[in-house]
mmCIF file of C-alpha atoms in Angstrom:
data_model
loop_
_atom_site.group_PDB
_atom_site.id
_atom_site.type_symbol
_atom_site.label_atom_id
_atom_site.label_comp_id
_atom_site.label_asym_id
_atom_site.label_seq_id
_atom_site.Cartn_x
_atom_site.Cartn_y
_atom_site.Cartn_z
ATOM 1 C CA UNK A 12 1.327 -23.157 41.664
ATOM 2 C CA UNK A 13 -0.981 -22.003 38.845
ATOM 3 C CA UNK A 14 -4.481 -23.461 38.404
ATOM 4 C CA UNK A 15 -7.371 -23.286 36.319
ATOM 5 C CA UNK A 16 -10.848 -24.467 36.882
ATOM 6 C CA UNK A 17 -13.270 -25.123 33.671
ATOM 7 C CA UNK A 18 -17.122 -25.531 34.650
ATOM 8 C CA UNK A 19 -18.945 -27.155 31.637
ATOM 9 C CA UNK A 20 -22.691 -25.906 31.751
ATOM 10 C CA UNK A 21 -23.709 -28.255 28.803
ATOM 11 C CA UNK A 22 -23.095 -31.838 28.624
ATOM 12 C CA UNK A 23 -20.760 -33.680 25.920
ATOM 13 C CA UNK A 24 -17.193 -34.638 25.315
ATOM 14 C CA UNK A 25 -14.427 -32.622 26.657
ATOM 15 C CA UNK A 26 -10.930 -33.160 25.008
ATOM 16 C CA UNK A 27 -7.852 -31.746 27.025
ATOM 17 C CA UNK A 28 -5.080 -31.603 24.163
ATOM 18 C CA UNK A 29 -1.557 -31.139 25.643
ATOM 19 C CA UNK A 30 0.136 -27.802 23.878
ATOM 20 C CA UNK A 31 3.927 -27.434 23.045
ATOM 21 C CA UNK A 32 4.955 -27.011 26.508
ATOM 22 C CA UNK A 33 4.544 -28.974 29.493
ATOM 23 C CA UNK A 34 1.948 -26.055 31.639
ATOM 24 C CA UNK A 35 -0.095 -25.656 28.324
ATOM 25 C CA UNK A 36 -2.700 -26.871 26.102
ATOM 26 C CA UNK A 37 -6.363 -26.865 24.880
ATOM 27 C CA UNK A 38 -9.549 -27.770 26.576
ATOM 28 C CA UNK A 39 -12.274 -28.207 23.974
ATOM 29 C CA UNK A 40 -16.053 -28.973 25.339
ATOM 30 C CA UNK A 41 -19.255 -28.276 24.374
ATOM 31 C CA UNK A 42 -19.197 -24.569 25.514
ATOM 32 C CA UNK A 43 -15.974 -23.482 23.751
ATOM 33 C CA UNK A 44 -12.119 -23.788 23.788
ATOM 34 C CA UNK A 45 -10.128 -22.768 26.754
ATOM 35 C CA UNK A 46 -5.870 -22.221 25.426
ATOM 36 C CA UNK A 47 -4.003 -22.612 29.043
ATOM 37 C CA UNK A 48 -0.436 -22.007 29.262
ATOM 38 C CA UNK A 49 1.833 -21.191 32.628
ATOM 39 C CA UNK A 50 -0.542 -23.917 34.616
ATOM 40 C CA UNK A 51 0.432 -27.035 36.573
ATOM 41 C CA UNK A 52 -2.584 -27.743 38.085
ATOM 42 C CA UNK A 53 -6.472 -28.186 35.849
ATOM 43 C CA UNK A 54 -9.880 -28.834 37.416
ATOM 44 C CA UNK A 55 -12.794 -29.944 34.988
ATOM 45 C CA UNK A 56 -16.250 -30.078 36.205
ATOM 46 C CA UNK A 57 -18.866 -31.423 33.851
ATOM 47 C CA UNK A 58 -22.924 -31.186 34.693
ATOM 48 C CA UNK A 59 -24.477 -33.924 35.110
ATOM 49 C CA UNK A 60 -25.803 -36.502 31.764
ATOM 50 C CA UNK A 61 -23.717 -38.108 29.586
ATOM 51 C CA UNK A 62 -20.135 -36.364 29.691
ATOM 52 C CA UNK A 63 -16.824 -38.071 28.287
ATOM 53 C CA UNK A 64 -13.531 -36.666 29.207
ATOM 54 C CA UNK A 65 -11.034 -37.494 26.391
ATOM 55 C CA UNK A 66 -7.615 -36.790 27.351
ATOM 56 C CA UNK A 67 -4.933 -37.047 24.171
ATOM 57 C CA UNK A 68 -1.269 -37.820 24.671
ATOM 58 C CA UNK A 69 1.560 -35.809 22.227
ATOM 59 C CA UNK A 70 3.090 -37.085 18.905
ATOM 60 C CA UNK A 71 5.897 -38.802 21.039
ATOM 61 C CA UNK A 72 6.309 -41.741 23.730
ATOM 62 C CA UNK A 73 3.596 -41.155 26.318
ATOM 63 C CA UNK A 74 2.985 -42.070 29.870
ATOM 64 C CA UNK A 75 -0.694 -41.701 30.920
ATOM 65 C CA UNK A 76 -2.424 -42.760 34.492
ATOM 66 C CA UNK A 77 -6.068 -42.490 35.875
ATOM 67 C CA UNK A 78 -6.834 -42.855 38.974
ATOM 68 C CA UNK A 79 -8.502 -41.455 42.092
ATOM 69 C CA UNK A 80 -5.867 -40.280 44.653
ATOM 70 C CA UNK A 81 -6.127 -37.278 47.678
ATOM 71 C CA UNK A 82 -9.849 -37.281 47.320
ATOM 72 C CA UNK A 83 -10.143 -36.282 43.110
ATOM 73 C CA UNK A 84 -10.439 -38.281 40.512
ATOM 74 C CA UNK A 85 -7.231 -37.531 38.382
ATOM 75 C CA UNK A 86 -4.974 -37.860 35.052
ATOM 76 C CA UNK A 87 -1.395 -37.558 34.495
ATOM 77 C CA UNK A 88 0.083 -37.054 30.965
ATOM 78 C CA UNK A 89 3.960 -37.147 31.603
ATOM 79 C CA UNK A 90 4.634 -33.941 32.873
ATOM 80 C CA UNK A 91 1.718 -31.587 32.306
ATOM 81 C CA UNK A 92 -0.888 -30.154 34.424
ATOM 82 C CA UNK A 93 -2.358 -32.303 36.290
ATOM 83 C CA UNK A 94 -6.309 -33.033 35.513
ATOM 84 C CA UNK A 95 -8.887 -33.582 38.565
ATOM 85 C CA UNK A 96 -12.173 -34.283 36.881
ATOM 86 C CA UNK A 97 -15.311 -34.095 38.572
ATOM 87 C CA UNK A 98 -18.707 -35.789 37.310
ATOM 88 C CA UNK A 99 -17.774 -37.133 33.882
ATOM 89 C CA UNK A 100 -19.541 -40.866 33.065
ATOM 90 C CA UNK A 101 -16.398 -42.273 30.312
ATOM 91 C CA UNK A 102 -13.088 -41.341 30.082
ATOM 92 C CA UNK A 103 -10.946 -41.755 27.365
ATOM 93 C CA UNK A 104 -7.232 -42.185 27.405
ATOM 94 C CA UNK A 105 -5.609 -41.864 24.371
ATOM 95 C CA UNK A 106 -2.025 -41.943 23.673
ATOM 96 C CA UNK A 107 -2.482 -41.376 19.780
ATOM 97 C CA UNK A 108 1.991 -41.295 18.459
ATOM 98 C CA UNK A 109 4.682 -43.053 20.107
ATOM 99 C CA UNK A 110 5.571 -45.697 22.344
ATOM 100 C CA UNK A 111 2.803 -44.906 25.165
ATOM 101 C CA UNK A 112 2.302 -46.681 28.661
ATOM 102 C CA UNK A 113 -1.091 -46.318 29.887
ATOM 103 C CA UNK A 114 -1.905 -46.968 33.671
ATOM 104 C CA UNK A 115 -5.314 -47.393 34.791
ATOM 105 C CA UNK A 116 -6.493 -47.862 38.246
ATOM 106 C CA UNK A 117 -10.214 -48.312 38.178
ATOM 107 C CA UNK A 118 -11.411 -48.796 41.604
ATOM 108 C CA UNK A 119 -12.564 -45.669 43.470
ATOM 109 C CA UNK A 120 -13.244 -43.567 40.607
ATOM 110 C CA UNK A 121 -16.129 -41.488 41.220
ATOM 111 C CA UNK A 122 -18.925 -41.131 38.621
ATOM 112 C CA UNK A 123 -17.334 -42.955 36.095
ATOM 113 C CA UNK A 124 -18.667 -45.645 34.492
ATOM 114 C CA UNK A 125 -16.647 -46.771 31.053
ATOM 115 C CA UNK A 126 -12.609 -46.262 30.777
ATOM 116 C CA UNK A 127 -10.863 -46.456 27.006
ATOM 117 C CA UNK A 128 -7.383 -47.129 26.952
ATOM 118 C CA UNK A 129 -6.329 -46.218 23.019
ATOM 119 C CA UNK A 130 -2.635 -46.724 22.523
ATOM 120 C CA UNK A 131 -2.609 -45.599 19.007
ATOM 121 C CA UNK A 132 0.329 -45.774 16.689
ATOM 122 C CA UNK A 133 2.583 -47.008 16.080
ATOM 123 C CA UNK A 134 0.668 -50.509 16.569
ATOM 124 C CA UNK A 135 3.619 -52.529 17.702
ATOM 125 C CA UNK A 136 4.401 -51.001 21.070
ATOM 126 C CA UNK A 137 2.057 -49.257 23.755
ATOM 127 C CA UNK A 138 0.994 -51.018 26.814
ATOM 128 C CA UNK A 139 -2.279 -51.226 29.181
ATOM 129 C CA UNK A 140 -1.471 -51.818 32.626
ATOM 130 C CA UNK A 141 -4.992 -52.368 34.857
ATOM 131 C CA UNK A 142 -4.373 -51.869 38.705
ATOM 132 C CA UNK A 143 -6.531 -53.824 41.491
ATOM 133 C CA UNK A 144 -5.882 -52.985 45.344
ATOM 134 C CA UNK A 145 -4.212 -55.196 47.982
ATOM 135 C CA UNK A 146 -7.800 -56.938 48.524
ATOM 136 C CA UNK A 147 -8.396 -60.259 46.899
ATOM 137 C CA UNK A 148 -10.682 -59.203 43.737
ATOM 138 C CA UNK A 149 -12.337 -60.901 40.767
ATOM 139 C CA UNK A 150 -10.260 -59.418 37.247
ATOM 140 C CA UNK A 151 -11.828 -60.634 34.153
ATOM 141 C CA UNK A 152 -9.715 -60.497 30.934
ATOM 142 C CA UNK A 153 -11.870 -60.638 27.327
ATOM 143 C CA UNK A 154 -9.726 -59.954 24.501
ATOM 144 C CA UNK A 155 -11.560 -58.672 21.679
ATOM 145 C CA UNK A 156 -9.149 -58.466 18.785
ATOM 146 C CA UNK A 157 -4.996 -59.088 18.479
ATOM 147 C CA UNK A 158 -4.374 -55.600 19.905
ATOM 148 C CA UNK A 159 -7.534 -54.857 22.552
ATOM 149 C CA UNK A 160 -9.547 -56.363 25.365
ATOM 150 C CA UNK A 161 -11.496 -55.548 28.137
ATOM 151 C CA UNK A 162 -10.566 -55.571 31.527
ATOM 152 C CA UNK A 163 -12.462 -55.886 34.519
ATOM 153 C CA UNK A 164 -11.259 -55.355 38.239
ATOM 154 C CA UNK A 165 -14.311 -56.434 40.695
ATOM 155 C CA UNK A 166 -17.129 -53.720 40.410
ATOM 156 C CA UNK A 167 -15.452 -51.004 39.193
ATOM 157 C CA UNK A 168 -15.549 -50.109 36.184
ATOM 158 C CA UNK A 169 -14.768 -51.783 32.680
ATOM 159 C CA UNK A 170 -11.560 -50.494 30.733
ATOM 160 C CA UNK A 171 -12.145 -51.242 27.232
ATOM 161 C CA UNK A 172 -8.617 -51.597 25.480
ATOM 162 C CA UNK A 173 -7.593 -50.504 21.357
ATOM 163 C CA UNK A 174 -4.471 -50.900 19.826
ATOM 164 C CA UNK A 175 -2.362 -52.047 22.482
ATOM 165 C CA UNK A 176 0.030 -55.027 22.359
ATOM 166 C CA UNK A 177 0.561 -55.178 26.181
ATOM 167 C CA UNK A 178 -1.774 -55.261 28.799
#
């Protein structure tokens, strides 16, 4: 299968924008814009500091996951490329259109610190579904308005929720 691998060399937010098929799209970050298309598999390496990974979903019904599986941290938009990230401190899932299902599984995730889980709209139907393990663990559940909350699965790390009516 086709890959790419993007190095960042200066910190900041990286947004991976899914294109109008399912092996392309954009991958904006502080050093420029990289257009992909014919690729199943990306790689993302940031430097170290303060480095968000924002991945959007498209203008329809999403299905989103993070989680850390085969060694690499890792995010699924339905069909596209898969993303393995490397040494970014927040990441940002955001379904923007649609009816969008986003699965988080925080524990394991290397280097990360913060997870958003932004549904979008419309504001009447996306769902946040937080994953533990097997093990008995501690989940804390603070809802901070009618449509988000934050989540908390033992140590690892917080996913703040937005416009979501299911979690």
């Amino acid at each position: 299968s086709d890959s790419l691998v993007v190095n960042n060399f200066v910190a900041g937010t990286t947004t991976v924008t899914p294109g109008a098929t399912p092996d392309s799209g954009v991958i904006a970050s502080p050093d420029g814009a990289t257009s992909f298309l014919g690729i199943e598999a990306v790689t993302i390496n940031a430097v170290a500091g303060a480095d968000t990974l924002t991945m959007l979903g498209t203008q329809g019904n999403d299905t989103m996951a993070l989680q850390r599986l085969g060694g690499g941290d890792r995010v699924w938009v339905n069909d596209r490329a898969v993303v393995t990230f490397t040494a970014f401190e927040t990441v940002t899932l955001n379904g923007r259109f649609g009816d969008d299902k986003i699965n988080v599984h925080p524990i394991g995730l290397v280097t990360v610190a913060a997870i958003n889980a932004i549904g979008g709209d419309p504001t009447a139907s996306d769902e946040v579904v937080v994953n533990g393990t097997a093990a008995t663990e501690a989940i804390s559940f603070v809802p901070t308005a009618p449509d988000a909350a934050l989540v908390a699965v033992g140590a690892a790390p917080v996913v703040s929720i937005a416009t979501s009516e299911l979690v």
